[in-house]
Coordinates of C-alpha atoms in Angstrom, one line a residue:
M21 CA -28.7 -52.2 38.1
K22 CA -31.9 -50.6 37.2
V23 CA -33.7 -51.8 33.9
W24 CA -34.4 -48.9 31.4
Y25 CA -37.6 -49.8 29.6
I26 CA -39.1 -47.4 26.5
T27 CA -42.7 -48.0 26.0
K28 CA -44.7 -47.5 22.6
K29 CA -45.8 -44.2 23.5
Q30 CA -42.7 -42.9 24.1
V31 CA -40.6 -44.4 20.6
K32 CA -43.9 -42.6 18.7
I33 CA -43.1 -38.9 20.5
S34 CA -39.1 -39.7 19.9
F35 CA -39.9 -40.7 16.4
I36 CA -42.3 -37.9 15.6
T37 CA -39.6 -34.9 17.9
A38 CA -36.2 -36.4 15.1
I39 CA -39.5 -35.6 12.4
L40 CA -39.9 -32.1 13.2
L41 CA -36.0 -31.7 13.5
V42 CA -35.1 -32.4 10.6
A43 CA -37.8 -29.7 9.1
V44 CA -36.9 -27.4 11.1
S45 CA -33.5 -27.8 9.8
V46 CA -35.0 -28.2 6.2
I47 CA -36.7 -24.7 7.0
Y48 CA -33.8 -23.2 8.6
G49 CA -31.6 -24.6 6.3
V50 CA -33.5 -22.8 3.3
G51 CA -34.0 -19.3 5.4
V52 CA -29.9 -19.4 5.8
L53 CA -30.2 -20.2 1.4
F54 CA -32.5 -16.8 1.7
V55 CA -31.0 -14.8 3.9
S56 CA -27.3 -14.7 2.2
A57 CA -29.5 -14.5 -1.3
K58 CA -30.7 -11.3 0.2
E59 CA -27.1 -10.5 1.1
R60 CA -24.8 -11.5 -2.5
M61 CA -22.8 -8.3 -2.6
L62 CA -22.2 -7.2 -6.5
P63 CA -20.1 -4.8 -7.9
V64 CA -21.4 -0.9 -10.0
Y65 CA -22.2 -2.7 -13.8
S66 CA -23.7 0.8 -14.2
V67 CA -24.9 4.2 -12.2
E68 CA -28.9 5.6 -11.9
T69 CA -28.4 9.2 -13.2
P70 CA -30.6 11.8 -15.1
K71 CA -27.6 12.8 -17.8
K72 CA -27.6 11.6 -20.6
Q73 CA -23.0 10.4 -19.7
V74 CA -22.1 6.9 -20.3
A75 CA -18.0 6.2 -18.7
L76 CA -15.4 4.9 -21.6
T77 CA -13.3 1.6 -20.0
F78 CA -10.2 0.1 -21.5
D79 CA -8.5 -3.1 -19.4
V80 CA -5.6 -3.1 -20.8
A81 CA -2.8 -5.8 -19.7
W82 CA -1.2 -7.7 -23.9
E83 CA 0.4 -4.7 -25.2
D84 CA 0.6 -1.5 -26.6
S85 CA 0.1 -1.7 -30.3
D86 CA -3.0 1.2 -30.9
L87 CA -2.9 3.2 -27.5
N88 CA -1.4 6.3 -29.3
Q89 CA -4.7 5.5 -31.7
I90 CA -6.6 5.6 -29.4
L91 CA -5.6 8.2 -27.3
T92 CA -6.2 11.1 -30.0
I93 CA -9.2 9.8 -31.3
L94 CA -10.5 10.5 -27.3
Q95 CA -8.7 13.8 -28.0
E96 CA -10.1 14.9 -31.9
N97 CA -13.9 13.4 -29.6
K98 CA -12.9 15.0 -26.7
A99 CA -13.8 12.2 -25.1
K100 CA -12.1 11.2 -20.7
A101 CA -11.5 7.6 -20.3
T102 CA -10.7 5.7 -17.2
F103 CA -7.8 2.9 -17.9
F104 CA -7.9 -0.6 -15.7
V105 CA -4.3 -1.1 -16.7
T106 CA -2.3 -5.1 -14.5
G107 CA 0.9 -3.9 -12.3
D108 CA 2.5 -5.8 -15.3
W109 CA 1.5 -3.7 -17.6
A110 CA 2.2 -0.7 -16.4
R111 CA 5.9 -2.0 -15.9
R112 CA 6.5 -2.8 -19.4
Y113 CA 4.9 0.2 -20.4
P114 CA 5.4 2.8 -17.8
D115 CA 5.4 5.4 -20.6
G116 CA 2.1 4.0 -21.9
V117 CA 0.6 5.5 -18.8
K118 CA 1.8 8.9 -18.8
K119 CA 0.3 9.3 -21.8
I120 CA -3.3 8.5 -21.0
L121 CA -2.9 10.3 -18.2
A122 CA -0.6 13.8 -19.7
A123 CA -4.4 13.7 -22.1
G124 CA -7.0 13.8 -19.0
N125 CA -7.1 10.1 -19.2
E126 CA -7.5 8.0 -15.7
V127 CA -5.7 4.9 -14.9
Q128 CA -6.9 2.5 -12.2
N129 CA -6.4 -1.0 -10.3
H130 CA -7.1 -4.1 -13.3
S131 CA -4.9 -6.7 -10.6
D132 CA -1.5 -7.4 -11.4
R133 CA -0.7 -10.9 -12.7
H134 CA -4.5 -10.9 -14.4
P135 CA -5.7 -13.4 -12.3
H136 CA -8.7 -15.7 -12.5
V137 CA -9.5 -13.5 -8.8
A138 CA -13.1 -16.1 -8.7
S139 CA -10.1 -19.3 -7.4
I140 CA -7.4 -17.0 -5.1
D141 CA -8.3 -16.7 -1.6
G142 CA -8.8 -13.8 0.5
G143 CA -4.3 -13.1 0.9
S144 CA -3.4 -14.1 -2.7
L145 CA -5.4 -11.2 -4.0
M146 CA -4.5 -8.9 -1.5
L147 CA -0.9 -9.9 -2.8
D148 CA -1.9 -9.4 -5.6
T149 CA -4.0 -6.0 -5.8
R150 CA -1.1 -3.8 -3.3
A151 CA 1.7 -5.6 -6.0
C152 CA -0.4 -3.5 -9.2
E153 CA -0.8 -0.5 -6.4
Q154 CA 3.2 -0.9 -6.1
A155 CA 3.6 -0.5 -9.9
L156 CA 1.2 2.4 -10.7
T157 CA 1.6 5.5 -7.7
P158 CA 4.5 6.0 -8.1
L159 CA 3.7 6.9 -12.2
T160 CA 0.3 8.6 -11.6
G161 CA 0.8 10.3 -8.4
K162 CA -2.2 8.6 -5.9
K163 CA -3.4 5.3 -4.9
P164 CA -6.3 3.8 -7.0
T165 CA -9.3 3.4 -6.2
L166 CA -11.3 1.7 -8.8
Y167 CA -10.4 -1.7 -9.1
R168 CA -11.7 -3.9 -12.2
A169 CA -11.6 -7.6 -11.6
P170 CA -9.9 -10.1 -15.0
Y171 CA -12.3 -12.0 -16.7
G172 CA -15.9 -10.2 -14.7
E173 CA -15.0 -12.3 -12.5
Y174 CA -16.1 -11.8 -8.8
D175 CA -17.8 -13.4 -4.8
N176 CA -18.1 -11.8 -2.0
E177 CA -15.7 -12.0 -0.3
M178 CA -13.2 -10.7 -3.1
L179 CA -15.5 -8.3 -3.7
A180 CA -15.5 -7.0 0.4
A181 CA -11.7 -7.3 0.7
L182 CA -11.2 -4.8 -1.7
T183 CA -14.0 -2.8 -0.3
Q184 CA -12.3 -3.0 3.1
E185 CA -9.4 -1.6 1.3
G186 CA -11.3 1.4 -0.1
Y187 CA -11.8 -0.3 -3.6
T188 CA -14.7 0.5 -5.6
V189 CA -15.3 -3.1 -7.5
V190 CA -16.2 -1.6 -11.3
Q191 CA -18.0 -4.2 -14.1
W192 CA -20.0 -2.7 -17.3
D193 CA -23.3 -3.1 -19.1
V194 CA -22.0 -2.0 -22.7
D195 CA -19.3 -4.9 -24.3
S196 CA -18.1 -4.2 -27.7
R197 CA -16.9 -7.5 -27.4
D198 CA -13.8 -5.9 -28.7
W199 CA -12.2 -9.2 -27.7
Q200 CA -13.3 -12.0 -29.6
P201 CA -11.6 -13.2 -32.8
S202 CA -14.4 -12.5 -35.3
A203 CA -15.1 -9.1 -34.6
T204 CA -15.8 -5.8 -36.2
V205 CA -15.8 -2.5 -36.1
D206 CA -19.3 -3.1 -37.2
T207 CA -20.7 -5.6 -34.3
I208 CA -18.0 -3.8 -32.6
V209 CA -20.5 -0.8 -33.1
G210 CA -23.3 -2.4 -33.0
N211 CA -22.9 -3.6 -29.6
V212 CA -22.5 -0.5 -28.0
V213 CA -24.6 2.2 -29.5
E214 CA -27.2 -0.4 -29.8
K215 CA -27.1 -0.4 -25.9
T216 CA -26.1 2.1 -24.2
G217 CA -28.0 4.4 -21.7
P218 CA -27.8 6.9 -19.2
G219 CA -25.2 5.4 -17.0
S220 CA -23.8 3.2 -18.0
I221 CA -20.3 2.0 -18.5
L222 CA -19.0 0.5 -22.1
L223 CA -16.4 -1.7 -22.0
F224 CA -13.2 -1.7 -24.4
H225 CA -9.6 -3.5 -24.0
V226 CA -6.1 -1.8 -25.6
D227 CA -4.7 -4.7 -28.3
A228 CA -6.8 -6.6 -28.7
K229 CA -6.4 -9.7 -31.7
P230 CA -9.0 -8.5 -33.9
K231 CA -7.1 -4.9 -34.2
C232 CA -10.9 -2.4 -35.2
T233 CA -11.4 -0.9 -31.8
P234 CA -9.7 2.3 -32.7
Q235 CA -11.8 2.3 -36.1
A236 CA -15.0 1.7 -34.2
L237 CA -14.0 4.2 -32.1
Q238 CA -14.5 6.0 -35.3
K239 CA -18.0 6.4 -34.8
I240 CA -18.7 4.9 -31.4
L241 CA -17.1 8.3 -30.0
P242 CA -19.0 10.8 -33.1
E243 CA -22.1 9.2 -32.5
L244 CA -22.5 8.8 -28.8
T245 CA -21.8 12.7 -28.6
K246 CA -24.6 13.4 -31.3
Q247 CA -27.6 11.8 -29.4
G248 CA -26.0 13.8 -26.6
Y249 CA -23.9 11.2 -24.5
A250 CA -20.7 12.9 -22.4
I251 CA -17.9 10.9 -22.0
G252 CA -16.6 10.4 -19.4
T253 CA -13.8 8.4 -17.0
A254 CA -15.9 6.1 -13.8
S255 CA -14.6 8.1 -11.9
D256 CA -17.2 10.9 -12.5
L257 CA -19.7 8.9 -13.2
L258 CA -19.3 7.1 -10.4
I259 CA -21.4 8.8 -6.8
K260 CA -19.7 8.9 -4.6
E261 CA -21.6 9.0 -0.5
N262 CA -24.9 7.9 0.6
Y263 CA -24.9 5.4 -2.6
V264 CA -26.8 1.4 -3.4
I265 CA -27.0 -1.2 -5.3
D266 CA -29.3 -3.0 -6.7
R267 CA -29.8 -6.0 -7.6
N268 CA -28.8 -5.9 -11.0
G269 CA -25.3 -3.9 -9.9
R270 CA -27.3 -0.5 -10.8
M271 CA -25.5 2.7 -8.3
K272 CA -28.2 4.4 -6.8
H273 CA -28.7 7.6 -4.4
K274 CA -30.1 6.4 -1.1

């Protein structure tokens, strides 16, 4: 039987090698984290544009209590908007979807059942997204192309899956906060008018519980028009091709 002897020098070399391997692993790990951070995907929060143009958007998932008021106010102010509608809402209020479209606005995908998309797997996300499509398409005559995530949640997996399905995921950079229980007409007006800039995407809700969104819009829309803003849909604002989304979620031409 052959007996192997390990010298002190060999032990020392092995120890040094082990330390070097650990160091390389740490450096590599940091590098991976750095690359992952650089490659983090983002939805569209706003759009870089030289024009004084904004997108007016509404999330629609609750009831339809103030929909008629909102549509009337939009028409009075010659404004258009994107309504991100859940499939559940569309099935309950198909006439509401038709009214939105008849007034010259657009309807897009806001999920089917308003789930927390950051906590469901890709398969469940696609099932929910397609269920909303199936509810909206017969009413609108076309497949939706924009997606607003419930609760504004997203991650790389969700964004990649929806992009693969042909969707552009749209967030917002101006939150009216009309959904907060403490919201008032004045707080909503202040939240929007003071923060809006060229390329902003504005967030409101249909049937927000404080019930003051229509009254706030009656002040906001004329003020933005007075400032020279064109108020339209998200599709009107978004860049259709040859664009990048920067680290702040701002869509820009390449």
